[in-house]
Short mmCIF file of C-alpha atoms and ligand atoms in Angstrom, two decimals:
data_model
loop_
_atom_site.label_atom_id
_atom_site.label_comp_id
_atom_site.label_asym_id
_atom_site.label_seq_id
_atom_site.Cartn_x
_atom_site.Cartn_y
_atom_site.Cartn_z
CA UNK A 1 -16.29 28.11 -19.22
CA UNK A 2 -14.10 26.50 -16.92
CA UNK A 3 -10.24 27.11 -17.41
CA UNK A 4 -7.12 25.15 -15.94
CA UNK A 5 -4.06 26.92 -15.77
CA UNK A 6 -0.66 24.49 -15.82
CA UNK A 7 2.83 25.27 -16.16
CA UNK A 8 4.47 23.71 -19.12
CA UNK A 9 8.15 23.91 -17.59
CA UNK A 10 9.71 23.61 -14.02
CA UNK A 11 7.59 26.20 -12.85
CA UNK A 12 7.84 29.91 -12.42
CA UNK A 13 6.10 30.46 -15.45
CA UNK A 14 4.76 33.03 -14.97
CA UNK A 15 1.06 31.11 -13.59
CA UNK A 16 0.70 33.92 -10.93
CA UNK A 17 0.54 36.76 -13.21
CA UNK A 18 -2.02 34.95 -15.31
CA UNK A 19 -4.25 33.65 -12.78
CA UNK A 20 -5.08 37.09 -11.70
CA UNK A 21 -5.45 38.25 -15.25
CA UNK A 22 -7.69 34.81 -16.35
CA UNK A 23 -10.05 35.05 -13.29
CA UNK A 24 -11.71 38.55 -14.40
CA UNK A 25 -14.36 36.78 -15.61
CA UNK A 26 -14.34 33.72 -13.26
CA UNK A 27 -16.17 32.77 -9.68
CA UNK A 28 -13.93 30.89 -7.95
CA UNK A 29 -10.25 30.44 -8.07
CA UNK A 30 -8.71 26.73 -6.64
CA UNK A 31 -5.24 25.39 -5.73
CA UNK A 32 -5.37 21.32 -6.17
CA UNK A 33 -1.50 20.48 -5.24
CA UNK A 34 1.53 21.40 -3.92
CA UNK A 35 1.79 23.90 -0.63
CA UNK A 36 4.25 26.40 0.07
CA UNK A 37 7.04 25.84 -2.09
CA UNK A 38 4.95 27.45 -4.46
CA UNK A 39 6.40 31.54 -5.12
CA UNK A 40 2.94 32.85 -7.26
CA UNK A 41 3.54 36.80 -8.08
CA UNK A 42 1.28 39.45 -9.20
CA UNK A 43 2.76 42.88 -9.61
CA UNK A 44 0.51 45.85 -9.56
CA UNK A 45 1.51 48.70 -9.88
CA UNK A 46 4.50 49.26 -7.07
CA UNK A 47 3.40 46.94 -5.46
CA UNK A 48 4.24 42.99 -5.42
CA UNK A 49 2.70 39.88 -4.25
CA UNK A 50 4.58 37.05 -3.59
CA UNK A 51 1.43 34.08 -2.82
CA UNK A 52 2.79 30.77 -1.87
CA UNK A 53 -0.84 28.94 -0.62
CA UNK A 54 -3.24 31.30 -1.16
CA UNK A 55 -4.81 31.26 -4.73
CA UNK A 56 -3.25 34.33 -6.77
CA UNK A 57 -7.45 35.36 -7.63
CA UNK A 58 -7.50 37.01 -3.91
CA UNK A 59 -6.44 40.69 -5.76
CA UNK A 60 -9.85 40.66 -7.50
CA UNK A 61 -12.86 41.20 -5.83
CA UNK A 62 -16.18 39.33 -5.13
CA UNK A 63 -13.59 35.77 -6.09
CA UNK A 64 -14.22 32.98 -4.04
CA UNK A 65 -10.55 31.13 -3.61
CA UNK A 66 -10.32 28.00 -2.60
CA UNK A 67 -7.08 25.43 -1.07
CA UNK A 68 -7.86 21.35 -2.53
CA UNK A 69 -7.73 18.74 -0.68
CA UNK A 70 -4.66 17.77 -2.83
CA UNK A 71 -2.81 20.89 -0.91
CA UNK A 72 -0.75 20.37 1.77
CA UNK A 73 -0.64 23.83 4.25
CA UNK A 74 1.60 24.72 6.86
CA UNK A 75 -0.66 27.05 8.75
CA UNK A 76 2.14 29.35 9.93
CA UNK A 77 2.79 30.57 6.34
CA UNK A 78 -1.05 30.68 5.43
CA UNK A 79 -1.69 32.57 8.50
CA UNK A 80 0.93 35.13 7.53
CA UNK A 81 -0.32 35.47 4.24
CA UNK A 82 -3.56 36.13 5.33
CA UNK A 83 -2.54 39.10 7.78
CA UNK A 84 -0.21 40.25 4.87
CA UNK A 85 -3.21 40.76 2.73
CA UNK A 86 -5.51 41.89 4.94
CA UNK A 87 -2.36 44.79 6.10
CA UNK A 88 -2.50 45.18 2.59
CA UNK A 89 -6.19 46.31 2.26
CA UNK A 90 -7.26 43.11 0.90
CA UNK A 91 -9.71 41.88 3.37
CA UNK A 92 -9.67 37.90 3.59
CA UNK A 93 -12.93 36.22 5.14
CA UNK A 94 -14.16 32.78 4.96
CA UNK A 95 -16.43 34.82 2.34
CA UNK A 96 -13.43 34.84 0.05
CA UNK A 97 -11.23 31.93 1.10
CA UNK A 98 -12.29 28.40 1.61
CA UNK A 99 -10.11 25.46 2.96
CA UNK A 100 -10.91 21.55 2.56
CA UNK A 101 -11.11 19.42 5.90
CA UNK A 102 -9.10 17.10 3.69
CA UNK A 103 -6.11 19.21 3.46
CA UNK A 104 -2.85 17.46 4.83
CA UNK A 105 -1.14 19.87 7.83
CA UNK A 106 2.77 20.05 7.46
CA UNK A 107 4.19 19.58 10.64
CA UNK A 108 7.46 20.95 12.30
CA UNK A 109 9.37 17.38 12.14
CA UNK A 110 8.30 17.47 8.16
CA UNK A 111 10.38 20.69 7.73
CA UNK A 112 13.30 19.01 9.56
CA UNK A 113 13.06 15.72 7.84
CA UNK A 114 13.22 17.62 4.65
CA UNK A 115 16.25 19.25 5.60
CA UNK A 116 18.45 15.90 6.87
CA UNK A 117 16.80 13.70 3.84
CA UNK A 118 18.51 16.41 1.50
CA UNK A 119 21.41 16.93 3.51
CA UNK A 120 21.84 12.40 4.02
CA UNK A 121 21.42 12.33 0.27
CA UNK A 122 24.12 12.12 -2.45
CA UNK A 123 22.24 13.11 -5.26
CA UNK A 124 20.59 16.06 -4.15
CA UNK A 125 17.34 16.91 -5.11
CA UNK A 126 17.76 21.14 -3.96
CA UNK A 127 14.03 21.25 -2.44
CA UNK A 128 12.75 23.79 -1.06
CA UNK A 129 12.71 22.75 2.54
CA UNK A 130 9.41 23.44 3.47
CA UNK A 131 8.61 19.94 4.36
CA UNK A 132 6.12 19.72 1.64
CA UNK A 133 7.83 15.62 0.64
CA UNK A 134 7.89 14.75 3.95
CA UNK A 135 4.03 15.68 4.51
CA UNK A 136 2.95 13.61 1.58
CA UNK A 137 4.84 10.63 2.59
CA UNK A 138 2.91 10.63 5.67
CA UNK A 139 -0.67 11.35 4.27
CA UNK A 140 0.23 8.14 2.12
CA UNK A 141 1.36 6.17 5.45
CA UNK A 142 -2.21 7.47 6.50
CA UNK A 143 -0.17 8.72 9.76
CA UNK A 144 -0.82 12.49 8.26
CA UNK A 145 -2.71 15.24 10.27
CA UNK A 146 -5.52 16.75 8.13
CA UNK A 147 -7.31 20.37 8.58
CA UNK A 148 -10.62 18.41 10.07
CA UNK A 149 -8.21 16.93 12.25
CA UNK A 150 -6.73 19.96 13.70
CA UNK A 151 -9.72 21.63 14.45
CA UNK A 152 -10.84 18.68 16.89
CA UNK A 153 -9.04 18.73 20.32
CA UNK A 154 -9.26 14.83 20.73
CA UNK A 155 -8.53 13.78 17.13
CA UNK A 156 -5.14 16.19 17.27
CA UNK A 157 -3.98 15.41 20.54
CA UNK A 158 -4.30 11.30 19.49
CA UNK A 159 -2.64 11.41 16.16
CA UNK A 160 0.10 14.03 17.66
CA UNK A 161 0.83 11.88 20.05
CA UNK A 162 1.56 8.39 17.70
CA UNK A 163 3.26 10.77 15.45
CA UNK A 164 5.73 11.63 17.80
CA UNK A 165 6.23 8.22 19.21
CA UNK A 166 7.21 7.04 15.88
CA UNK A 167 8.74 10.40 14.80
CA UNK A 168 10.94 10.77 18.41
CA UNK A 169 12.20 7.53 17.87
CA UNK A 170 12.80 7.94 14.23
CA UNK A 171 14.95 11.36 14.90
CA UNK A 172 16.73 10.65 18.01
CA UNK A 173 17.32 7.13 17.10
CA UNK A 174 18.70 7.51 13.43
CA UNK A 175 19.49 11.19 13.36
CA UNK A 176 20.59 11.53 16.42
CA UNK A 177 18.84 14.71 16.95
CA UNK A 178 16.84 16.23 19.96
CA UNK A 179 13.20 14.81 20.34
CA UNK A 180 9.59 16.80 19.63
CA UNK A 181 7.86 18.23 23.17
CA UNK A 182 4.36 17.68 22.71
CA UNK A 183 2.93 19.69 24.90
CA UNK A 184 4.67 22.69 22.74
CA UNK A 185 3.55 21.28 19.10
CA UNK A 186 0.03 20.94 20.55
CA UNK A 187 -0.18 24.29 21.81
CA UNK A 188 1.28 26.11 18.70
CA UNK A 189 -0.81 24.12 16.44
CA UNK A 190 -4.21 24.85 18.64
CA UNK A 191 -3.39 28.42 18.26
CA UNK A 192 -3.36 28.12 14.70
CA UNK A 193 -6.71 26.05 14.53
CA UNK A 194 -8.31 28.66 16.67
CA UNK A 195 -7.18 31.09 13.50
CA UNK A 196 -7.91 28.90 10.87
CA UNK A 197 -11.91 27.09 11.87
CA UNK A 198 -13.62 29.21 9.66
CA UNK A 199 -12.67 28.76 6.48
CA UNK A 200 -12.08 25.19 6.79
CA UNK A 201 -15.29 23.38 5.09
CA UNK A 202 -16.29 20.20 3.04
CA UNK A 203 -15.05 21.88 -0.45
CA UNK A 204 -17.08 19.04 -2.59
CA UNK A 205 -20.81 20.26 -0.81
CA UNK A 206 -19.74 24.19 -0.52
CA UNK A 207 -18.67 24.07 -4.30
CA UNK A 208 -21.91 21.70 -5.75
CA UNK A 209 -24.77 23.73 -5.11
CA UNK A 210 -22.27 26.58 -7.06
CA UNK A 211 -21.05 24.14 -9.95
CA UNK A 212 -22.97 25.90 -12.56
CA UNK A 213 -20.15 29.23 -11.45
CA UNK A 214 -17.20 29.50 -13.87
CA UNK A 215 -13.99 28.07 -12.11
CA UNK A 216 -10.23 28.54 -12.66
CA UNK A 217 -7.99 25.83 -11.70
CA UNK A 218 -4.68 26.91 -10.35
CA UNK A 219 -1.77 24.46 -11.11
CA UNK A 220 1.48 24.88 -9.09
CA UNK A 221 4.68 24.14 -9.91
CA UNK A 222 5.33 22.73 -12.86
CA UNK A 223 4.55 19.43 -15.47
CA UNK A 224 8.40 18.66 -15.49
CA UNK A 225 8.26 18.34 -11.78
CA UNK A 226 5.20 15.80 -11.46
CA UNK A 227 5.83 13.16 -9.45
CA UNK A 228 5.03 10.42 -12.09
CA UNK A 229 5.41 12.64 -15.28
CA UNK A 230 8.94 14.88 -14.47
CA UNK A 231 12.29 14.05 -14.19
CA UNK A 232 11.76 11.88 -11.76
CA UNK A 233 13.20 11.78 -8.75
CA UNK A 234 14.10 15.16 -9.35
CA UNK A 235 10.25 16.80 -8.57
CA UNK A 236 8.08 17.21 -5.96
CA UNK A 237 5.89 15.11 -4.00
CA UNK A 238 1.90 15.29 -5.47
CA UNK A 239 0.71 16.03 -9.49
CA UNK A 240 1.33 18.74 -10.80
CA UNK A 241 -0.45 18.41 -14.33
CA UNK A 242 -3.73 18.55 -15.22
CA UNK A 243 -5.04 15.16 -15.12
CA UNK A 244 -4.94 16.19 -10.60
CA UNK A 245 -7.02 18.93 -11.08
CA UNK A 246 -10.54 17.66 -10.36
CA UNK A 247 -9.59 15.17 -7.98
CA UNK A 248 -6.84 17.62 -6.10
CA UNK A 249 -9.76 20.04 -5.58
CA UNK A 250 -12.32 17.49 -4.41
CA UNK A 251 -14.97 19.09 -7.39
CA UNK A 252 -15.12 15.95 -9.65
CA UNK A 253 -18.56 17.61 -10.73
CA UNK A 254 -16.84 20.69 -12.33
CA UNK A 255 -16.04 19.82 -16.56
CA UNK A 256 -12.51 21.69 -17.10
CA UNK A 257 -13.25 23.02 -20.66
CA UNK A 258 -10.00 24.31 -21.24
CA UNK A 259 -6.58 23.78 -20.26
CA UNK A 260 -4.26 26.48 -20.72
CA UNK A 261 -0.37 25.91 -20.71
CA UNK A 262 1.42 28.69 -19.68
CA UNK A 263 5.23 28.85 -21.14
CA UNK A 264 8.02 31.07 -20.23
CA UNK A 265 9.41 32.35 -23.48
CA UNK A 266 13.17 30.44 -22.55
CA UNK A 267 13.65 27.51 -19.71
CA UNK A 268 14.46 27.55 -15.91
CA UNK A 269 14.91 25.63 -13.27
CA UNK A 270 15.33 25.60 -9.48
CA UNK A 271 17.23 23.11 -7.47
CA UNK A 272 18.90 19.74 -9.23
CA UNK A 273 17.99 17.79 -12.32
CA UNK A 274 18.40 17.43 -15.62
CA UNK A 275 18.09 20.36 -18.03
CA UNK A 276 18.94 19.96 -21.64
CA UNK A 277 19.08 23.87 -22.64
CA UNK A 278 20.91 25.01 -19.54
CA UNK A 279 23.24 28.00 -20.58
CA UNK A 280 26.03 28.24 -18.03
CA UNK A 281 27.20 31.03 -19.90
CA UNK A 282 26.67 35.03 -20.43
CA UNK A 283 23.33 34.74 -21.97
CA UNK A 284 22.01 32.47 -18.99
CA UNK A 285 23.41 34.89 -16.59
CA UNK A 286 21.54 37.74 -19.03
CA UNK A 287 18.27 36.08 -18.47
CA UNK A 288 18.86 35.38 -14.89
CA UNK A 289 19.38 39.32 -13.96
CA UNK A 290 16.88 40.96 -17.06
CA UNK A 291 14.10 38.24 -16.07
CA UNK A 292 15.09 38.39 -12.24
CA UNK A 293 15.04 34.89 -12.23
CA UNK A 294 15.80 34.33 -8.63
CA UNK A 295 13.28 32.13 -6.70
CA UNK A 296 10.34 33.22 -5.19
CA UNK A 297 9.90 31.33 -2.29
CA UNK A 298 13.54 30.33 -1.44
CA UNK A 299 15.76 33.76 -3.18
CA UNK A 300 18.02 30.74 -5.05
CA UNK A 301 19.34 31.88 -8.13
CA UNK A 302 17.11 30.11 -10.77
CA UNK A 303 18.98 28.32 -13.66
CA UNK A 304 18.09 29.47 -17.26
CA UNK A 305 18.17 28.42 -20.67
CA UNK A 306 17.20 28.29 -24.14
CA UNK A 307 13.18 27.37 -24.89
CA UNK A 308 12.94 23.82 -25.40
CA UNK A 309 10.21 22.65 -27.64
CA UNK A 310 10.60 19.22 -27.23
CA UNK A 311 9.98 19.81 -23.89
CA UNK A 312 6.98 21.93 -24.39
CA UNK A 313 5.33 19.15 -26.88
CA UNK A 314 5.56 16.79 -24.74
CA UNK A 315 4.24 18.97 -21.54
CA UNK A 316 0.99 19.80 -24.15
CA UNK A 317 0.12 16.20 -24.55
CA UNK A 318 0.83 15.35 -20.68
CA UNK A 319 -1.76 17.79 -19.56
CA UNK A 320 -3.76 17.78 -23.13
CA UNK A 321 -3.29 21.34 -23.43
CA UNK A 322 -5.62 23.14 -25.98
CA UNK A 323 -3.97 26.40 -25.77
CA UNK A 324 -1.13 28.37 -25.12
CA UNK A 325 -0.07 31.68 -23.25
CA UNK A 326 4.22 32.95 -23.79
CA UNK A 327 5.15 35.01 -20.78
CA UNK A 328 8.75 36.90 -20.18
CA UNK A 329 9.18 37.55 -23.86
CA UNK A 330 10.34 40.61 -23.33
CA UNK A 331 12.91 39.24 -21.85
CA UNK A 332 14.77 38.12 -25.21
CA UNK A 333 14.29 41.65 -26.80
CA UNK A 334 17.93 42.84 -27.06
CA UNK A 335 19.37 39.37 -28.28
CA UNK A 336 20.44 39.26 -31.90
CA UNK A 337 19.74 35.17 -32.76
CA UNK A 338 17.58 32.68 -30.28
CA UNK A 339 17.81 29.20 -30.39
CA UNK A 340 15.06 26.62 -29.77
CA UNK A 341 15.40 23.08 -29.03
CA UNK A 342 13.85 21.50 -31.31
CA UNK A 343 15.15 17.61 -31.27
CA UNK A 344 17.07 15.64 -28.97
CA UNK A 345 19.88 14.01 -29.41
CA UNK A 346 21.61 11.13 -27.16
CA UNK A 347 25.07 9.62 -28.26
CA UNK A 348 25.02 11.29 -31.22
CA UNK A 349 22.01 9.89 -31.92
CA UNK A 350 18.75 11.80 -33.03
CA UNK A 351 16.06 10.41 -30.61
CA UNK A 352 12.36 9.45 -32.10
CA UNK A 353 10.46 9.30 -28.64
CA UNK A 354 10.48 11.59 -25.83
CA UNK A 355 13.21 10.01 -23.68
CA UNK A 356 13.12 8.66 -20.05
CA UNK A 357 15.70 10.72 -19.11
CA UNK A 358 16.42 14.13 -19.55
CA UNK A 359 20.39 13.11 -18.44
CA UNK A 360 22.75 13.00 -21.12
CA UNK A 361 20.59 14.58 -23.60
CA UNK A 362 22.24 17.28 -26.28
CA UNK A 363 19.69 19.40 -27.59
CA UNK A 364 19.49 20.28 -31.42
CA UNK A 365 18.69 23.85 -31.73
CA UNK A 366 17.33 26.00 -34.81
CA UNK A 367 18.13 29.44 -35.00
CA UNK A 368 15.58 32.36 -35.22
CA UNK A 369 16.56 36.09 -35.55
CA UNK A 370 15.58 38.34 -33.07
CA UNK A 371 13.46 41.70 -32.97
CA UNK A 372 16.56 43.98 -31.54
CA UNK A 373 13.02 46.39 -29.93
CA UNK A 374 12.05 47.25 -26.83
CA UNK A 375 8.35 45.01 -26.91
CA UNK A 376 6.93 45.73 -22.88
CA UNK A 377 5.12 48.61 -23.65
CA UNK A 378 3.23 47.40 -27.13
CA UNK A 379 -0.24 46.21 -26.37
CA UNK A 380 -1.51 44.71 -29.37
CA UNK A 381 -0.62 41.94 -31.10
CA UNK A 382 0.62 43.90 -35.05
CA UNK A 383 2.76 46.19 -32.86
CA UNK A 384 4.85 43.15 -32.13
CA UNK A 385 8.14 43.19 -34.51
CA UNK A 386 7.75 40.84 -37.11
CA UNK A 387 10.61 38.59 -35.55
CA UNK A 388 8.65 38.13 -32.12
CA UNK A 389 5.53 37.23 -34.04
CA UNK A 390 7.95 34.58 -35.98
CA UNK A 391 9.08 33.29 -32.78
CA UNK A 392 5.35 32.98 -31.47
CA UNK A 393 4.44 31.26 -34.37
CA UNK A 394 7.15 29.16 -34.60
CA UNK A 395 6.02 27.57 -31.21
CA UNK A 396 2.36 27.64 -32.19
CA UNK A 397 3.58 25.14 -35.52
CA UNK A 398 5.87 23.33 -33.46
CA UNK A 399 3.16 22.00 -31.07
CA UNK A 400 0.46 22.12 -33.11
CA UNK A 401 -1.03 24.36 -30.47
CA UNK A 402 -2.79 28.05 -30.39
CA UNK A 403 -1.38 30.67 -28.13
CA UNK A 404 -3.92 33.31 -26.73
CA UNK A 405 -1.99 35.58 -25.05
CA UNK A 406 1.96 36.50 -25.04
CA UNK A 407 2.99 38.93 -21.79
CA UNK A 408 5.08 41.44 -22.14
CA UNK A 409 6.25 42.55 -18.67
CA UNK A 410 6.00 42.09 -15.05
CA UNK A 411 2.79 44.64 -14.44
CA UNK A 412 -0.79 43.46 -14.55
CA UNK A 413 -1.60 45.07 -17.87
CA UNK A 414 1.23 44.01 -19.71
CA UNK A 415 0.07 41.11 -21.77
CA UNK A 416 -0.97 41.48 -25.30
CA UNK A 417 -4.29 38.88 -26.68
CA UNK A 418 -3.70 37.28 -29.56
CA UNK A 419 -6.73 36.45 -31.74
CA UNK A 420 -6.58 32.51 -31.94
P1 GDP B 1 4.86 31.33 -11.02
O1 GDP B 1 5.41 30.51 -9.91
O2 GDP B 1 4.62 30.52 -12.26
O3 GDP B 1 3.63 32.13 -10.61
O4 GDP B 1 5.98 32.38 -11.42
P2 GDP B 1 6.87 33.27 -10.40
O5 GDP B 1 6.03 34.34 -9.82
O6 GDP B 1 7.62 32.39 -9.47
O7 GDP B 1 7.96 33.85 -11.40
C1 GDP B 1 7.61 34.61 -12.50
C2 GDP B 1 8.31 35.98 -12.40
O8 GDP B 1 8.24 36.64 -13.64
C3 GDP B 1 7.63 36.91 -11.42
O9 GDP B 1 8.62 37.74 -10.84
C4 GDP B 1 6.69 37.74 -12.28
O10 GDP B 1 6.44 39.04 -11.74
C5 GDP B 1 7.50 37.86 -13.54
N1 GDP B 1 6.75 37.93 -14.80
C6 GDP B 1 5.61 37.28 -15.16
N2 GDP B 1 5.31 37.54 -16.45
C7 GDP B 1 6.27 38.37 -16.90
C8 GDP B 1 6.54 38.96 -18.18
O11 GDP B 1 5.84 38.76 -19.16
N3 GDP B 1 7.66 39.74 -18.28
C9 GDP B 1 8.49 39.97 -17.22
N4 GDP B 1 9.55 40.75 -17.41
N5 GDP B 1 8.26 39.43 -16.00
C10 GDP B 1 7.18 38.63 -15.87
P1 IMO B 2 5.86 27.47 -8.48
O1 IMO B 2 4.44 27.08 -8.16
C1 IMO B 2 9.96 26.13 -9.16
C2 IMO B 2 11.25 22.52 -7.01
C3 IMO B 2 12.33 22.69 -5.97
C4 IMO B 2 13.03 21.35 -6.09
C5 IMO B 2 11.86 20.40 -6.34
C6 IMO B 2 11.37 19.67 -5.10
O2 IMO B 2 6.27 28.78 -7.92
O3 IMO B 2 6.13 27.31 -9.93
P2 IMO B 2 9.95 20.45 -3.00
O4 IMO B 2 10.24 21.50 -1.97
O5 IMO B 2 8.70 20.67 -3.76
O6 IMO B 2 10.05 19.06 -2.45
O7 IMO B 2 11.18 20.59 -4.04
O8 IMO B 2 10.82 21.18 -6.88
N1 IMO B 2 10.06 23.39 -6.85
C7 IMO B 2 9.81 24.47 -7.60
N2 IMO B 2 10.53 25.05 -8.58
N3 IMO B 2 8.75 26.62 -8.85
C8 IMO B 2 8.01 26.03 -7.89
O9 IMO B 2 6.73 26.39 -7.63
C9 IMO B 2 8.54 24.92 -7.19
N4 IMO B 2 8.09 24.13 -6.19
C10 IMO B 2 9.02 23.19 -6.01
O10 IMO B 2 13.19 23.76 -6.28
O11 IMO B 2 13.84 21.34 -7.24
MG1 MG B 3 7.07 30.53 -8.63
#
């Protein structure tokens, strides 16, 4: 069985934790977007991992992880995450992590551009910084610097060098900013090719001879911040739902037999954009400090909200989700009533079809009562008070979808199955 695992929201669902709970009983593990504005964490025991490139599978051994073409890596961070694992007893070999050729490098001038595109702009988009736009506007320009590039001498010095003659120009001309040295790009980046050659392979032959293994796909981000599918422009640069997965990887040959949506129990959001069931009040500053909802890449303070199902529905049918896993509920376990979205409204208007914009919408909300218990140490699925097992299966009716497993706190073990 091969599984896909896709967050339903604006990320920080909660994919991290599941990942390494999902891949017990899978062979390989494989990012197919994003880079490192991803924030992935696994908590076990006292100790937490924060993984923003490396697939979150690396905890358990014999896994083969794998970073998709579709990634874009900025080898600093990788190279850092890979000493922080193996300081942390976690050895990392090209036996255990695999890179494509294909991957897109992030360069030093995409970090900057990142930062004066934001700061130039009036409507803000609140990215992340890491340059992770910038590096996907230039693997579409085809000017973009791959892995296989990198690790050849002639190919890296050539495309370095028209990169900067456009890029030099481009800064100091329009920006007004101080120009690139080669010489010093060229020599950081060679260091970090000398580090990073051996786990850097053709992905499509290294995985076909092992397609009959059982993969797990590894979604980052979130569907609301696809670049076609979220609330566009407010998103990222690549796809982040499921439809990217097989292509993202480079394993077209690998038949995803499930895709699992993973759903924080309310809504956040990072950065700008639209957000129907924002709470600017007490109980979005409650979730924000019980659910530590600060970001894990960038330490911004996350904004939170109520659950929105209309959001959720349509995030299903995006990605054609056939099941379901709830995360952070224990979050919501001292609040007396929860809302849920469950129509939008625009105008005054009740809307029939998902809208085009999430701007100017007022959510309709239905009450449910909640449990008023303390759920993060229950393990099975009848301990849960009768009002958390209403609000599960209020979800499940609403979308017309199954949910396998609801998680109950932070640690590995928390999370409670759910007989579908
Ligand atoms: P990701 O980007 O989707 O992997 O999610 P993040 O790691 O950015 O954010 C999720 C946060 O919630 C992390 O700090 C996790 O340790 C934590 N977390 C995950 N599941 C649960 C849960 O069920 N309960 C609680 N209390 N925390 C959780
Ligand atoms: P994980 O994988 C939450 C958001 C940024 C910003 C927008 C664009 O941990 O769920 P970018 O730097 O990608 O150009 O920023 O996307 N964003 C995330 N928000 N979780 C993430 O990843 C995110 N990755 C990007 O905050 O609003
Ligand atoms: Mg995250």
């Amino acid at each position: 069985m091969n599984t896909l695992v896709v967050g339903m929201q604006w990320g920080d669902e909660g994919k991290g934790k599941i990942i390494d709970y999902l891949c017990r009983d899978k062979d390989i593990v494989v990012r197919f977007q994003g880079g490192n504005n991803a924030g992935h964490t696994v908590v076990v025991g006292d100790r937490k991992f924060i993984f923003h490139l490396i697939p979150s599978g690396i905890l358990r051994k014999g896994k083969i992880c794998a970073i998709g073409n579709g990634v874009v890596i900025d080898p600093k961070v990788l190279i850092e995450e890979i000493q922080y694992l193996n300081k942390a007893g976690i050895k990392i070999s090209s036996k255990n992590l695999r890179i494509s050729a294909f991957a897109h490098v992030i360069m030093p001038y995409h970090r900057i551009m990142d930062g004066l595109r934001e700061q130039n702009r009036v409507q803000k988009i609140g990215t992340t910084q890491r340059g992770i736009g910038p590096c996907y506007v230039d693997k579409a320009a085809r000017s973009g610097i791959r892995m296989v590039d990198l690790i050849s001498p002639e190919a890296f010095a050539l495309k370095l060098k028209d990169n900067l003659h456009e890029k030099n120009s481009l800064f100091g001309d329009v920006y007004g900013i101080n120009t690139f040295s080669f010489q010093d790009i060229y020599n950081e980046y060679a260091a970090y090719a000398r580090i990073l050659a051996p786990y850097i392979c053709d992905l499509t032959e290294f995985f076909y001879d092992q397609r009959k293994k059982k993969y797990l796909f590894e979604g980052a981000q979130g569907t609301f911040l696809d670049v076609d599918f979220g609330t566009y422009p407010f998103v990222t640069s690549s796809h982040t739902v499921s439809g990217n997965a097989n292509l993202g990887s480079g394993l077209p040959f690998i038949k995803i037999d499930e895709m699992v949506g993973i759903a924080k129990a309310y809504t956040t959001r990072v950065g700008e954009g639209p957000f129907p069931t924002e709470l600017v009040d007490d109980v979005g500053g409650f979730f924000r400090k019980k659910g530590k909802e600060f970001g894990a890449t960038t330490g911004r303070p996350r904004r939170c909200g109520w659950l929105d199902l209309v959001l959720l529905k349509r995030a299903k049918i995006i990605n054609n989700i056939n099941r379901m896993i709830i995360t952070k509920l224990d979050i919501l376990d001292e609040i007396a009533e929860l809302q849920v979205c469950v129509k939008y409204k625009q105008g005054g208007r009740l809307l029939k079809s998902f809208p085009f914009d999430l701007a100017r919408i007022e959510p309709v909300y239905e009450k449910i009562k909640g449990w008023g218990k303390n759920i993060e140490n229950m393990r099975r699925y009848n301990q849960l008070p009768r009002e958390a097992k209403n609000y599960i299966g209020r979800i499940e009716e609403f979308l017309s979808c199954k949910i396998s497993y609801v998680s109950v706190g932070e640690q590995r073990d928390a999370i409670i199955k759910k007989t579908v």
